[in-house]
Every structure is written in C-alpha cells, then in structure tokens.
JSON list of C-alpha atoms in Angstrom, two decimals:
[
{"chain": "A", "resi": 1, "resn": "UNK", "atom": "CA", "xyz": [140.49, 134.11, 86.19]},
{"chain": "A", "resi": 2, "resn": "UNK", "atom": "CA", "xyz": [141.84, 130.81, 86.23]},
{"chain": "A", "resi": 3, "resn": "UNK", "atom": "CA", "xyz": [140.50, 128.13, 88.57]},
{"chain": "A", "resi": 4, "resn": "UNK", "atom": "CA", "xyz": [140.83, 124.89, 89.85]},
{"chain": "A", "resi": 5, "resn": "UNK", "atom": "CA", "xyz": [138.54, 122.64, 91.91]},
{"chain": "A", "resi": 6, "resn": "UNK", "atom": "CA", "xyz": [139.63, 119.34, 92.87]},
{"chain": "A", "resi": 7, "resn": "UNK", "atom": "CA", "xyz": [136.64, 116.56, 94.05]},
{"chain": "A", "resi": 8, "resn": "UNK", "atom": "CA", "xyz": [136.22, 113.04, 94.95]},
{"chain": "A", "resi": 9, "resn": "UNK", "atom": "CA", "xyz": [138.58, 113.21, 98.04]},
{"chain": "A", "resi": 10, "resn": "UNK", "atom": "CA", "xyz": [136.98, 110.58, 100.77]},
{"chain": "A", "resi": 11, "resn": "UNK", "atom": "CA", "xyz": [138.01, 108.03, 103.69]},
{"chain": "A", "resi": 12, "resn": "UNK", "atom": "CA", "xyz": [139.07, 104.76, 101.87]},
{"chain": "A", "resi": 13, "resn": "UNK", "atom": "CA", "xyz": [140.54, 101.48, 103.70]},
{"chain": "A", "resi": 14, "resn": "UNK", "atom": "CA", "xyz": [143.98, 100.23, 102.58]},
{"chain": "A", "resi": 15, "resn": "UNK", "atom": "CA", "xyz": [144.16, 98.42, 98.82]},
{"chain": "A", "resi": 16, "resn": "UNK", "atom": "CA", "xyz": [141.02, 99.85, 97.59]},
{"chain": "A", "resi": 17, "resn": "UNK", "atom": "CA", "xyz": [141.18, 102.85, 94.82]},
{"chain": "A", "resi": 18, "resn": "UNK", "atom": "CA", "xyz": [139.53, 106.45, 94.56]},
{"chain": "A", "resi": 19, "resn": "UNK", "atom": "CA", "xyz": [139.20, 108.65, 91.87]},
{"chain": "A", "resi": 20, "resn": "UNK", "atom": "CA", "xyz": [140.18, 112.17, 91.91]},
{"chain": "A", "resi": 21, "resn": "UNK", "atom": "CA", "xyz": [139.02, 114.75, 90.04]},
{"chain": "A", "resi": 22, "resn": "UNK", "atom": "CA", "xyz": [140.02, 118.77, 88.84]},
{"chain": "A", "resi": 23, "resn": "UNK", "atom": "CA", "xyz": [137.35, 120.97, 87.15]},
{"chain": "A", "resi": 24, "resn": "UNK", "atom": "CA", "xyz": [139.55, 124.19, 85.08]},
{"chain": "A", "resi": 25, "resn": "UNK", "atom": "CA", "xyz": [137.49, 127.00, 84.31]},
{"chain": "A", "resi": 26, "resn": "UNK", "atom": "CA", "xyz": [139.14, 130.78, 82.97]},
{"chain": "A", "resi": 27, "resn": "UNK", "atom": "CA", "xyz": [141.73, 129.17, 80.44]},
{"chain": "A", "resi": 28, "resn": "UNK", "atom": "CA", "xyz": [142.20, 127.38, 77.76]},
{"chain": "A", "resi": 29, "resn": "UNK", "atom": "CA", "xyz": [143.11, 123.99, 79.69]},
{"chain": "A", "resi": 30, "resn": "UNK", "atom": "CA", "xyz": [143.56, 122.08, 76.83]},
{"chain": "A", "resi": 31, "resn": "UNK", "atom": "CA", "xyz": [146.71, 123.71, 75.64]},
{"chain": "A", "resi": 32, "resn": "UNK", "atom": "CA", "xyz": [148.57, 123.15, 78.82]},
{"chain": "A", "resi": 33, "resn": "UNK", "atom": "CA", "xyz": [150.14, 120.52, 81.31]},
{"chain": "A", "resi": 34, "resn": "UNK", "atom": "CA", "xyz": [148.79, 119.30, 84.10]},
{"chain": "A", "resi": 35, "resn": "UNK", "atom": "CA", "xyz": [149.53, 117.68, 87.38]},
{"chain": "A", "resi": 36, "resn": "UNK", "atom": "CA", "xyz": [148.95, 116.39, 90.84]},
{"chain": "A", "resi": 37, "resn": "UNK", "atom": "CA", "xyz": [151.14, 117.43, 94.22]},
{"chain": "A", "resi": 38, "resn": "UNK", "atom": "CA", "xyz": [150.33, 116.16, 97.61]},
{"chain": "A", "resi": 39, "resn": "UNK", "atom": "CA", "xyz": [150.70, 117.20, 101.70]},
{"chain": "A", "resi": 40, "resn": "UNK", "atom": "CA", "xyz": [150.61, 114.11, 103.80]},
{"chain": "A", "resi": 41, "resn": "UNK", "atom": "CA", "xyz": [150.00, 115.44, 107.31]},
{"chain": "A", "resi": 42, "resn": "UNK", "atom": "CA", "xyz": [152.65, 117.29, 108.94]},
{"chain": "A", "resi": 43, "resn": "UNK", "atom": "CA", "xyz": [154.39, 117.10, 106.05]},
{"chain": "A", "resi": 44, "resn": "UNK", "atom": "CA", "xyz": [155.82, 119.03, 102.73]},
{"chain": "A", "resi": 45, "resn": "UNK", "atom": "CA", "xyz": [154.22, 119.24, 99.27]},
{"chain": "A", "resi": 46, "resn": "UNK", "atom": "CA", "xyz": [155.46, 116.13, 97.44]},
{"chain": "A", "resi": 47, "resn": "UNK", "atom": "CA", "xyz": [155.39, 116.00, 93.38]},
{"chain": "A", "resi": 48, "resn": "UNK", "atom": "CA", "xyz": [152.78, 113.22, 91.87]},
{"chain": "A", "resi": 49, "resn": "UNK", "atom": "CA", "xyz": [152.27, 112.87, 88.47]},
{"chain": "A", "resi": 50, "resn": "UNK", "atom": "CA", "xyz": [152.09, 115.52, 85.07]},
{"chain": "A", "resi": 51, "resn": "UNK", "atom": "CA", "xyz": [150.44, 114.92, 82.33]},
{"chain": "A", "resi": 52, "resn": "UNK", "atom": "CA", "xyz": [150.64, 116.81, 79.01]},
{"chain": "A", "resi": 53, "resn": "UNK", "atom": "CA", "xyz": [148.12, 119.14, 77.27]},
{"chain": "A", "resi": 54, "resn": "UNK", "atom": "CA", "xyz": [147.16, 116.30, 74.90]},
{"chain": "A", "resi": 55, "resn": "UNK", "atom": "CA", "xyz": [146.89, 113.84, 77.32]},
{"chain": "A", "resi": 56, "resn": "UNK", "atom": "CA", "xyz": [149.36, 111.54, 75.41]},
{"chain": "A", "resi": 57, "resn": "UNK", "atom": "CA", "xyz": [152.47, 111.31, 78.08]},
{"chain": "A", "resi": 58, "resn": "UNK", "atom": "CA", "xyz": [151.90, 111.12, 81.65]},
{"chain": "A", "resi": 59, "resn": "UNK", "atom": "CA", "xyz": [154.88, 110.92, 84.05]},
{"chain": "A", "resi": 60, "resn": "UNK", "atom": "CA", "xyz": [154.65, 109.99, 87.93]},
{"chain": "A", "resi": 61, "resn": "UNK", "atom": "CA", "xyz": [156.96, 110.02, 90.97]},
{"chain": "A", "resi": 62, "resn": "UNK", "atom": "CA", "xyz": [158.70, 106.44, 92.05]},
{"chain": "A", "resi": 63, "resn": "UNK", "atom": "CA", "xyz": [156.40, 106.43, 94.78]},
{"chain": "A", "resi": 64, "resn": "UNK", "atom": "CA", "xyz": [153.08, 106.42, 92.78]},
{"chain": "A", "resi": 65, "resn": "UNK", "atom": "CA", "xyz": [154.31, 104.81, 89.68]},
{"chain": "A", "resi": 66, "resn": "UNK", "atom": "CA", "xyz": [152.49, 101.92, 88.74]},
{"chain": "A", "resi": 67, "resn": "UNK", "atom": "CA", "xyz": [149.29, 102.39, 91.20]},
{"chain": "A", "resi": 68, "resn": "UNK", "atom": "CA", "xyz": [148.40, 105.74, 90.20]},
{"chain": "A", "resi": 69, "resn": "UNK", "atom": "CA", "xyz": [146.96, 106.76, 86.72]},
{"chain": "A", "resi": 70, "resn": "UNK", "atom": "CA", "xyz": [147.14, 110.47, 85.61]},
{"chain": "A", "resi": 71, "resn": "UNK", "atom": "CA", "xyz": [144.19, 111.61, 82.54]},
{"chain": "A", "resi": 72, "resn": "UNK", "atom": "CA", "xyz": [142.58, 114.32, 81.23]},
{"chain": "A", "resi": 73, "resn": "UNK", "atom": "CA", "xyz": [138.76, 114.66, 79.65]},
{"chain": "A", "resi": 74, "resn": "UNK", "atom": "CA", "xyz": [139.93, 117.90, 77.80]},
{"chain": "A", "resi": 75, "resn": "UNK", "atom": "CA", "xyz": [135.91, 118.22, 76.06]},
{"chain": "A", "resi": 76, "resn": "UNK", "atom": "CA", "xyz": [135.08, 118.69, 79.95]},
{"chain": "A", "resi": 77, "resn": "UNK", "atom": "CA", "xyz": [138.03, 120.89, 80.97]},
{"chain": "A", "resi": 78, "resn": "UNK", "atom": "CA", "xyz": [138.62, 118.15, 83.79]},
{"chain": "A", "resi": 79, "resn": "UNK", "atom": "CA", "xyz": [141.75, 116.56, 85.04]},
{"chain": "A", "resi": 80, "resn": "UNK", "atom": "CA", "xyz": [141.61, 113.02, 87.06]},
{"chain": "A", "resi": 81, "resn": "UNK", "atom": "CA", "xyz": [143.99, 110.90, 88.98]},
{"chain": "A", "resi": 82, "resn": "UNK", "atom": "CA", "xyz": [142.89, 106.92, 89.57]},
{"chain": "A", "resi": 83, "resn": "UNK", "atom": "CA", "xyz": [144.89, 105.73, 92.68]},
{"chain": "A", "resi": 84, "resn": "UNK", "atom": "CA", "xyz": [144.59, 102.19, 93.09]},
{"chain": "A", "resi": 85, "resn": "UNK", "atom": "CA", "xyz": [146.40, 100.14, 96.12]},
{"chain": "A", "resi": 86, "resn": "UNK", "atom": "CA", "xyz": [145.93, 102.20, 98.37]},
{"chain": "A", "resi": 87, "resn": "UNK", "atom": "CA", "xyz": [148.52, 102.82, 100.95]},
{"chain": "A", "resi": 88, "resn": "UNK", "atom": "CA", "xyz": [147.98, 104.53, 104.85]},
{"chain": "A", "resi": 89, "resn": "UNK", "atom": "CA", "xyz": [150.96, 106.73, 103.51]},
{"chain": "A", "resi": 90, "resn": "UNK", "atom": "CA", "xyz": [148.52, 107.72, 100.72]},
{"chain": "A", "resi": 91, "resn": "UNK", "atom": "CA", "xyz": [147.07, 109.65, 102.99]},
{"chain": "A", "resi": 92, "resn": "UNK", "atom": "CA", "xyz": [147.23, 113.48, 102.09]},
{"chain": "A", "resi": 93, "resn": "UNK", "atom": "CA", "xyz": [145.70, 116.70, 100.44]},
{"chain": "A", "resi": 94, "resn": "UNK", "atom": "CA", "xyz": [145.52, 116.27, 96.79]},
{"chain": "A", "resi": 95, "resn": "UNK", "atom": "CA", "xyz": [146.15, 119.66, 94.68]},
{"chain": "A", "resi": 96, "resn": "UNK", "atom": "CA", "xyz": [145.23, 119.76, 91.27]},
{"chain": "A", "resi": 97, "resn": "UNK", "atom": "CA", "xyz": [148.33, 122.76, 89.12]},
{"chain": "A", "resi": 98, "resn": "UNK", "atom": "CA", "xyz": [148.58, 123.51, 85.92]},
{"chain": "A", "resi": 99, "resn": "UNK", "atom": "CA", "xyz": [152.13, 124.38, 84.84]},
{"chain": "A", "resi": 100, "resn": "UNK", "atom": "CA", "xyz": [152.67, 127.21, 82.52]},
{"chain": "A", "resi": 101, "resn": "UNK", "atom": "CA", "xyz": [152.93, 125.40, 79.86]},
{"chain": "A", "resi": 102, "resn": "UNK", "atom": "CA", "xyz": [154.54, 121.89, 79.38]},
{"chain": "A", "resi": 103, "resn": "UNK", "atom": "CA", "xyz": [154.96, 119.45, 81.69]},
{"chain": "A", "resi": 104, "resn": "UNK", "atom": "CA", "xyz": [158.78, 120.80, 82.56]},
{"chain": "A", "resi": 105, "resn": "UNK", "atom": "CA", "xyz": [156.97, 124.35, 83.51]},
{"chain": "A", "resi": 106, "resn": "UNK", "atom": "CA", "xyz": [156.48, 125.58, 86.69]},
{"chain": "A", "resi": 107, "resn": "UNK", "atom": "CA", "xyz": [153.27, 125.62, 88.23]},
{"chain": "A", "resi": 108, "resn": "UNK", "atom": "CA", "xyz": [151.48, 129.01, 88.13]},
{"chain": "A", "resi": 109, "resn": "UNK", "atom": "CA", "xyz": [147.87, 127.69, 89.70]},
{"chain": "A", "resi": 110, "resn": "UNK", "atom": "CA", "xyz": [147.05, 125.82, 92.35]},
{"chain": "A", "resi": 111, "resn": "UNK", "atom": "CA", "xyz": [143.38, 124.25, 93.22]},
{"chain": "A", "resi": 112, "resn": "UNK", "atom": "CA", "xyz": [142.32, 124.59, 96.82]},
{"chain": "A", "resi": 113, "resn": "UNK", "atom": "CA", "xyz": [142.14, 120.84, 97.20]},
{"chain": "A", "resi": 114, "resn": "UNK", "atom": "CA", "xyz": [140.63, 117.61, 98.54]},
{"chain": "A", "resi": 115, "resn": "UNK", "atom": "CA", "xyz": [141.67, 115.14, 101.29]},
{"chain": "A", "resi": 116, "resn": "UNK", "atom": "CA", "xyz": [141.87, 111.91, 100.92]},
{"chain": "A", "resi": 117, "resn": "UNK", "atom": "CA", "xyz": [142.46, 109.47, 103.86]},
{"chain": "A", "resi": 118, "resn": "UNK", "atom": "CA", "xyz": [143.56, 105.80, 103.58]},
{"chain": "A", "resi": 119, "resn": "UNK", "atom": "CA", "xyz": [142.57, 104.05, 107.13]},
{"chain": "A", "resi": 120, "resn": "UNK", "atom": "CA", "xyz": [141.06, 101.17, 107.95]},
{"chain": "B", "resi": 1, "resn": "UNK", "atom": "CA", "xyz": [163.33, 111.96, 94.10]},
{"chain": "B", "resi": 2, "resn": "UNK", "atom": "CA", "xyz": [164.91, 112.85, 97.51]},
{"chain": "B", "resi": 3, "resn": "UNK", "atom": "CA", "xyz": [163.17, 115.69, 98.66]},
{"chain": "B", "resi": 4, "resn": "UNK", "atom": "CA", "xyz": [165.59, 119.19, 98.82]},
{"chain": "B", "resi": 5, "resn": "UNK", "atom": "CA", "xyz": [166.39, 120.66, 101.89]},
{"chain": "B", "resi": 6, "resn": "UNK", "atom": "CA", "xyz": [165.25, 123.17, 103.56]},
{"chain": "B", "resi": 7, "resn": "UNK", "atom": "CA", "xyz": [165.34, 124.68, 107.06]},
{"chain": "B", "resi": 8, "resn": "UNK", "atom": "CA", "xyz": [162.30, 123.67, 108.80]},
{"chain": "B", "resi": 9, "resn": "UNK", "atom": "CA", "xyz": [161.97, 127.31, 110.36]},
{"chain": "B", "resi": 10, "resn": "UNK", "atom": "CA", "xyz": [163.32, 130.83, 110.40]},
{"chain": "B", "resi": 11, "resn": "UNK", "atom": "CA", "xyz": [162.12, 133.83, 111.94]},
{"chain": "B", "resi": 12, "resn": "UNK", "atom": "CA", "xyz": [162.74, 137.82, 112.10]},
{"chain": "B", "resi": 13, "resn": "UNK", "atom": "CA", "xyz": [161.41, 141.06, 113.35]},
{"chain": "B", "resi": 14, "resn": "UNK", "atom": "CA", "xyz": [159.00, 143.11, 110.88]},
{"chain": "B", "resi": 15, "resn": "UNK", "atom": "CA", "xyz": [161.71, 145.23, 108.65]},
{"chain": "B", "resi": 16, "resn": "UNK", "atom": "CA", "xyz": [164.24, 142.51, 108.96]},
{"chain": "B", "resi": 17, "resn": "UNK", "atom": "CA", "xyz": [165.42, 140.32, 106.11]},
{"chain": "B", "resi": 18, "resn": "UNK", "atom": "CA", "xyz": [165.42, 137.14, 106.20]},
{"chain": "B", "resi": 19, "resn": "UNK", "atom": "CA", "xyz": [166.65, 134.27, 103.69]},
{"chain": "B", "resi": 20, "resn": "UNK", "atom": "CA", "xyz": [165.50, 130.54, 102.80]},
{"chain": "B", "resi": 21, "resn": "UNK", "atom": "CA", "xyz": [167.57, 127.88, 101.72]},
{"chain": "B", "resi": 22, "resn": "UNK", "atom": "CA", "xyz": [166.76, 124.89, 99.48]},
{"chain": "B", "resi": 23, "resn": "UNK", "atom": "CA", "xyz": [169.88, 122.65, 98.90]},
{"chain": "B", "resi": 24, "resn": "UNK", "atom": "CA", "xyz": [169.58, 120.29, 96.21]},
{"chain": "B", "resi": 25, "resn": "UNK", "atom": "CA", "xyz": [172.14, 118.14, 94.23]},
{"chain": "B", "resi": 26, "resn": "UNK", "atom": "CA", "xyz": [173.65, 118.43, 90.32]},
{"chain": "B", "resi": 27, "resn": "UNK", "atom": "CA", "xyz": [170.80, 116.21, 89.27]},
{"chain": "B", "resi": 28, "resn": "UNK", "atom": "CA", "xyz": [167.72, 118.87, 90.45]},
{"chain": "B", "resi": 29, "resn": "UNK", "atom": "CA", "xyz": [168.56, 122.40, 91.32]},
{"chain": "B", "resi": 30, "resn": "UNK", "atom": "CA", "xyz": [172.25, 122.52, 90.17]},
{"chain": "B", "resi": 31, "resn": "UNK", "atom": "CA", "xyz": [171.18, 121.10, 86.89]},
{"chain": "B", "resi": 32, "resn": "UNK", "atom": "CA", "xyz": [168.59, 123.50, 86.13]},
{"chain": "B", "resi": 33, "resn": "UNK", "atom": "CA", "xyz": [167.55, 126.98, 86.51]},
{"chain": "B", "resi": 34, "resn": "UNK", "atom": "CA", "xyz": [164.15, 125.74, 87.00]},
{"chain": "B", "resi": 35, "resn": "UNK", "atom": "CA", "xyz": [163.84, 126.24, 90.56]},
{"chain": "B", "resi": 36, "resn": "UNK", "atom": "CA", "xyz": [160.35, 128.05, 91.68]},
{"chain": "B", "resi": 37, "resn": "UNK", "atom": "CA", "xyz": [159.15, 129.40, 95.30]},
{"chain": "B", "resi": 38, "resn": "UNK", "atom": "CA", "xyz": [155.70, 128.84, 96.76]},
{"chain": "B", "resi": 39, "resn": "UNK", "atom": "CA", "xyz": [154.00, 130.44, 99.59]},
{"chain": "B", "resi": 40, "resn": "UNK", "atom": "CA", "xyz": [151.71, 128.34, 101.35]},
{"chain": "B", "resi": 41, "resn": "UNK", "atom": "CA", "xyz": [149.05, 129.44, 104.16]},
{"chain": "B", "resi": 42, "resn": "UNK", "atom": "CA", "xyz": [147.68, 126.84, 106.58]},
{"chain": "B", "resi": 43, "resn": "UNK", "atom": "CA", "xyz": [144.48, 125.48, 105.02]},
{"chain": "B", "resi": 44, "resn": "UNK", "atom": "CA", "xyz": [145.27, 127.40, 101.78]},
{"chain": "B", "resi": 45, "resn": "UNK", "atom": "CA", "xyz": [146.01, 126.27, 98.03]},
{"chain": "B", "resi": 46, "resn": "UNK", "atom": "CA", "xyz": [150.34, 127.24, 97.41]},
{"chain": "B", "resi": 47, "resn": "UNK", "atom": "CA", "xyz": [151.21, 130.42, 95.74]},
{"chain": "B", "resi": 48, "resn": "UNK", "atom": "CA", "xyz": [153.61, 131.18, 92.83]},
{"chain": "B", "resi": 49, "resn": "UNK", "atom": "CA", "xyz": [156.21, 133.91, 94.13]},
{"chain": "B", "resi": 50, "resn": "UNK", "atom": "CA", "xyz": [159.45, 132.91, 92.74]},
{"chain": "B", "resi": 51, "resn": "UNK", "atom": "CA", "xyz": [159.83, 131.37, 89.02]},
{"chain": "B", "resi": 52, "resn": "UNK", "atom": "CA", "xyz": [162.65, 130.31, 87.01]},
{"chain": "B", "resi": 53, "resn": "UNK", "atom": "CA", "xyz": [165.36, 130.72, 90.07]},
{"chain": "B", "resi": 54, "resn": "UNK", "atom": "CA", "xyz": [165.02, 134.80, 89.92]},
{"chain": "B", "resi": 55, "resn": "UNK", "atom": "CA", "xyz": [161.77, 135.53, 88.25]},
{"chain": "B", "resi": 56, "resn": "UNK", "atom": "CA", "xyz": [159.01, 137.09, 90.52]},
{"chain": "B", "resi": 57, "resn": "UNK", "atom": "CA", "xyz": [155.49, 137.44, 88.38]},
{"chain": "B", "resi": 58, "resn": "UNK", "atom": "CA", "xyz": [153.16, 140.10, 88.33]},
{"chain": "B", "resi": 59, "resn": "UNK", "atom": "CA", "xyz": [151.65, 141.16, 92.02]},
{"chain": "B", "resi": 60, "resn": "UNK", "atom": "CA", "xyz": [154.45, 139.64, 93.60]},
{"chain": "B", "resi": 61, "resn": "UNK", "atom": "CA", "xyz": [156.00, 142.49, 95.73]},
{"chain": "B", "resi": 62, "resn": "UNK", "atom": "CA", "xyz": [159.60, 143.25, 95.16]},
{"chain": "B", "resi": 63, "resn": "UNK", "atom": "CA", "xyz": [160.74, 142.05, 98.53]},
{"chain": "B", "resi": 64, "resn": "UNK", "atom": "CA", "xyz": [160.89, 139.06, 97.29]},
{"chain": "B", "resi": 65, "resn": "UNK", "atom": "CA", "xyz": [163.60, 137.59, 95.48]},
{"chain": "B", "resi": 66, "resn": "UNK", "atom": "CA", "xyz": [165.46, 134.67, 94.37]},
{"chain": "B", "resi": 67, "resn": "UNK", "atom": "CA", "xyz": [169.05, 133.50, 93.47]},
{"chain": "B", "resi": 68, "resn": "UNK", "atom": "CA", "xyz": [171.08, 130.25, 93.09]},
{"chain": "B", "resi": 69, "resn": "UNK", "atom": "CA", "xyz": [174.43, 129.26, 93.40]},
{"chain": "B", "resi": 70, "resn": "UNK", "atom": "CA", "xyz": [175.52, 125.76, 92.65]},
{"chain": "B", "resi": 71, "resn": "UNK", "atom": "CA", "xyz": [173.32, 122.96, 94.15]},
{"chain": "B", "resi": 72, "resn": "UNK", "atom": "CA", "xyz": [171.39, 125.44, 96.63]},
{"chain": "B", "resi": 73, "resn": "UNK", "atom": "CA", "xyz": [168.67, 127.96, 95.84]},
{"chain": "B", "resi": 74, "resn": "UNK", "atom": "CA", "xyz": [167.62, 130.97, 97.73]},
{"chain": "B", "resi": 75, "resn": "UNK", "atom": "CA", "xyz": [164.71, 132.87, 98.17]},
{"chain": "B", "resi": 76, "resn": "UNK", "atom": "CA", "xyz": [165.46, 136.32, 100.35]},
{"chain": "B", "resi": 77, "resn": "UNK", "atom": "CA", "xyz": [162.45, 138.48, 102.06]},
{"chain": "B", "resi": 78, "resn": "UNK", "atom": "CA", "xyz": [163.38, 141.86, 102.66]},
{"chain": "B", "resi": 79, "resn": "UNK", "atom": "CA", "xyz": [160.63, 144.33, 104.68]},
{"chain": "B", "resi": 80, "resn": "UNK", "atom": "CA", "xyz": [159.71, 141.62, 106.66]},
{"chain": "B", "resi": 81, "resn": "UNK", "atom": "CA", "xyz": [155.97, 142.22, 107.09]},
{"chain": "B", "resi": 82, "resn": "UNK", "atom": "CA", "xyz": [153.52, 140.46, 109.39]},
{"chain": "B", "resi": 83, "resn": "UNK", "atom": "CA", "xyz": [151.26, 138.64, 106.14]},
{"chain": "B", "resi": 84, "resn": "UNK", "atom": "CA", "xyz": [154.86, 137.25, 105.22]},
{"chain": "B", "resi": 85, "resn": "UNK", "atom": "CA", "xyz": [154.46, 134.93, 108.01]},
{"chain": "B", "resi": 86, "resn": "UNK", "atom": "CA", "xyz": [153.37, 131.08, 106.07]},
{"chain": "B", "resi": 87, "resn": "UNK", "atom": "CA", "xyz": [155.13, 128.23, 104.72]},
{"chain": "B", "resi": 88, "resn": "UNK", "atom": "CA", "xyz": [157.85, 128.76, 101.70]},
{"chain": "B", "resi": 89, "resn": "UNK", "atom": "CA", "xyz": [158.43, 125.67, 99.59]},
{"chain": "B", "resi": 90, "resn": "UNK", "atom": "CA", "xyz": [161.31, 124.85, 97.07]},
{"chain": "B", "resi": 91, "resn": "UNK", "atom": "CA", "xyz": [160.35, 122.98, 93.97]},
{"chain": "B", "resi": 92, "resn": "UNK", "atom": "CA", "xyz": [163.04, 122.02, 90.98]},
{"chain": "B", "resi": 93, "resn": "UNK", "atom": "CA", "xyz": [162.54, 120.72, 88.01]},
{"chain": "B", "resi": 94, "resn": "UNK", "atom": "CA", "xyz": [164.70, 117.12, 88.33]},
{"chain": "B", "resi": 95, "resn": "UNK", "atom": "CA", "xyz": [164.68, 115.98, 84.94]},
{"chain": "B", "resi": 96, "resn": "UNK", "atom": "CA", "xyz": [162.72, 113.40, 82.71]},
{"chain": "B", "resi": 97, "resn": "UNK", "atom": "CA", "xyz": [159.51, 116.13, 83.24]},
{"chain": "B", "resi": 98, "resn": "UNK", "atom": "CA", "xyz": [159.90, 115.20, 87.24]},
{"chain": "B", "resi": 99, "resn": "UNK", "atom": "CA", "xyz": [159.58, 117.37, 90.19]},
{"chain": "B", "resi": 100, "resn": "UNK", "atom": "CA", "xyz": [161.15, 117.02, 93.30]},
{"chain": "B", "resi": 101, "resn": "UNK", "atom": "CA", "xyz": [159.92, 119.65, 96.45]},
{"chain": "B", "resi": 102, "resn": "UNK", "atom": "CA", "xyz": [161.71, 121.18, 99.50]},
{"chain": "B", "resi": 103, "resn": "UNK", "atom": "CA", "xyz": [160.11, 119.88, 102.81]},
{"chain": "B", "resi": 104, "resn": "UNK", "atom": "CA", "xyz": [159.08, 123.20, 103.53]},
{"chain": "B", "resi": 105, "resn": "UNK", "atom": "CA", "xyz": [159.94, 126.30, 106.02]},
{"chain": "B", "resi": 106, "resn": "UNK", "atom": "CA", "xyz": [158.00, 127.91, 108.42]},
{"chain": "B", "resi": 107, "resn": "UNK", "atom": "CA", "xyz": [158.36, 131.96, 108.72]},
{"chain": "B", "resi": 108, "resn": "UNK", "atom": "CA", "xyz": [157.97, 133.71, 112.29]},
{"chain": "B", "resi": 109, "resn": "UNK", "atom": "CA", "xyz": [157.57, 137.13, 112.21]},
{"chain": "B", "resi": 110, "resn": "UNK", "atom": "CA", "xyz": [157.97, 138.12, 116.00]}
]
C-alpha cells in the first residue's frame, strides 16, 4: 500500500524558511515523480513544485519560483521542499503526491499533510 | 497559472445527477487531455476519481464519470448518494510539466 507522510509543518514569522518533508513507504519511490500542492485557508488546492524520479529537474509554480526548493533523498525514500522568504500567503496545508509516473502524470497518491503557518 | 473555474457549489437530492464544471483555456485543459478529478473530504488527504479526462481507476464506482469538450471539463455524478457529499477539484496538466487546479466545488446532497 502506498503511503505518504508529510512532517516539519510549524508556525514561522514572515522571511524566515522551513523545511518540509514526505516519508514514501509501499513503492518503489525512486522510479517516479514527485510533487508538492497546497490549501491556503478557505481556499482551493494550488499546484507547487514536481520534481522527477531522479531528482535532476524540478519545476515550480510562478508563485514559489525562486524561494522554494523541491529535492528528493531517494536512499531514504523521502521527498523535501525548502521554502525560504516566507510570505503570510504561504500560509497553507502542504500535501506531499506522487504522480503516476513523470512529472506530466497525474497524481494517484496523496499524503495526509502538514500545516504550515507564516504569522508574526 | 490562473486557476480553472469551477462553480463554487452544486447540490441535488440522493438519486439525482448532478454535473461539475471546470473551464479552462487552449493553454491547460483545451490543450490536453490531461485533465484529472479529485475528491476531497474536510480534514482529509484528495482522492484520485477521474484520470486522463474520462478514465475512472480501479474502486472508483461507475457513477462517476468524466468528459471534455473544448476548453471546459466535466465530471458528472449519477446515483447521487449521501458519502458523495465533499469537495471535487479540477486539475490540468498546463504545459512545461506545470499544473494548474480548479478552485474547487462543494457537493450538497439534501
């Protein structure tokens, strides 16, 4: 059964950073793409950032691009996401998908997730 | 990366159908058939139900379905049944290995 549990989720003031992480268990996570969505409060699920099954090519929404780094430990099954610069509009529930297989793949599994909350 | 739209609610009466639209543009749905459907319970991790535009995968009951025509998607639920009542998100694929999701609709089952 495939599983994902996202950590590190915690109340940060504005500008500072967090690290994010995604334990896989039940596959073979190092053969497929990988990726971060978000729900700000009240809000929908917004795209964040893929990366591929190698680790190699990482691609990120405008609105992340540049603060945000996407990477994968694949000898630890784990999947992280650095977000540095934080912003209040930051400020969401952090899921942790794999897509079926490549990065342009739909996702098939979704972690449960982990809050994080930028306020000062 | 504009989000799609969708209807932020829609309801109907157990045994009713009722449909879900997710209106795009040429660059994200219309461009692809890569549109997927997600169902999402309060406080829950989303749910696969809709793949590929018209693809439902295994354990997915058959009242669900999907369809596309031009730059909006569609996801119909037919049987309406009272566990059918959650969130529904679009997603698309948008090019360049981007993503772009619906703002989400809320079901009512009355």
């Amino acid at each position: 059964e495939v599983q994902l549990l996202e950590s590190g989720g915690d109340l940060v003031q504005p500008g500072g950073s967090l690290r994010l992480s995604c334990a896989a268990s039940g596959y073979t996570s190092s053969s497929y793409a990988m990726a971060w969505v978000r729900q700000a409060p009240g809000k929908g699920l917004e795209w964040v950032s893929s990366i591929s099954a190698t680790g190699r090519s990482a691609y990120y929404a405008d609105s992340v691009k540049g603060r945000f780094t996407i990477s994968r430990d694949n000898s630890k099954n784990t999947l992280y996401l650095q977000m540095n610069s934080l912003r209040a509009e930051d400020t969401a529930i952090y899921y942790c998908a794999k897509h079926l297989v490549g990065a342009n793949s739909y996702f098939d599994y979704w972690g449960q997730g982990t809050l994080v909350t930028v306020s000062s | 990366q504009s989000a799609l739209t969708q209807p932020r609610s829609v309801s109907g009466s157990p045994g009713q159908s009722v449909t879900i639209s997710c209106t795009g543009t040429s660059s994200d749905v219309g461009g692809y058939n890569y549109v997927s459907w997600y169902q999402k319970y309060p406080g829950k991790a989303p749910k696969l139900i809709i793949n590929d535009v018209t693809k439902r995968p295994s354990g997915v009951p058959d009242r669900f379905s999907g369809s596309k025509s031009g730059n909006t998607a569609s996801l119909t639920i037919s049987g309406l049944q009272a566990e059918d009542e959650a969130d529904y998100y679009c997603c698309s694929y948008a090019g360049t290995y981007t993503w772009v999701f619906g703002g989400g609709t809320e079901l009512t089952v009355l």
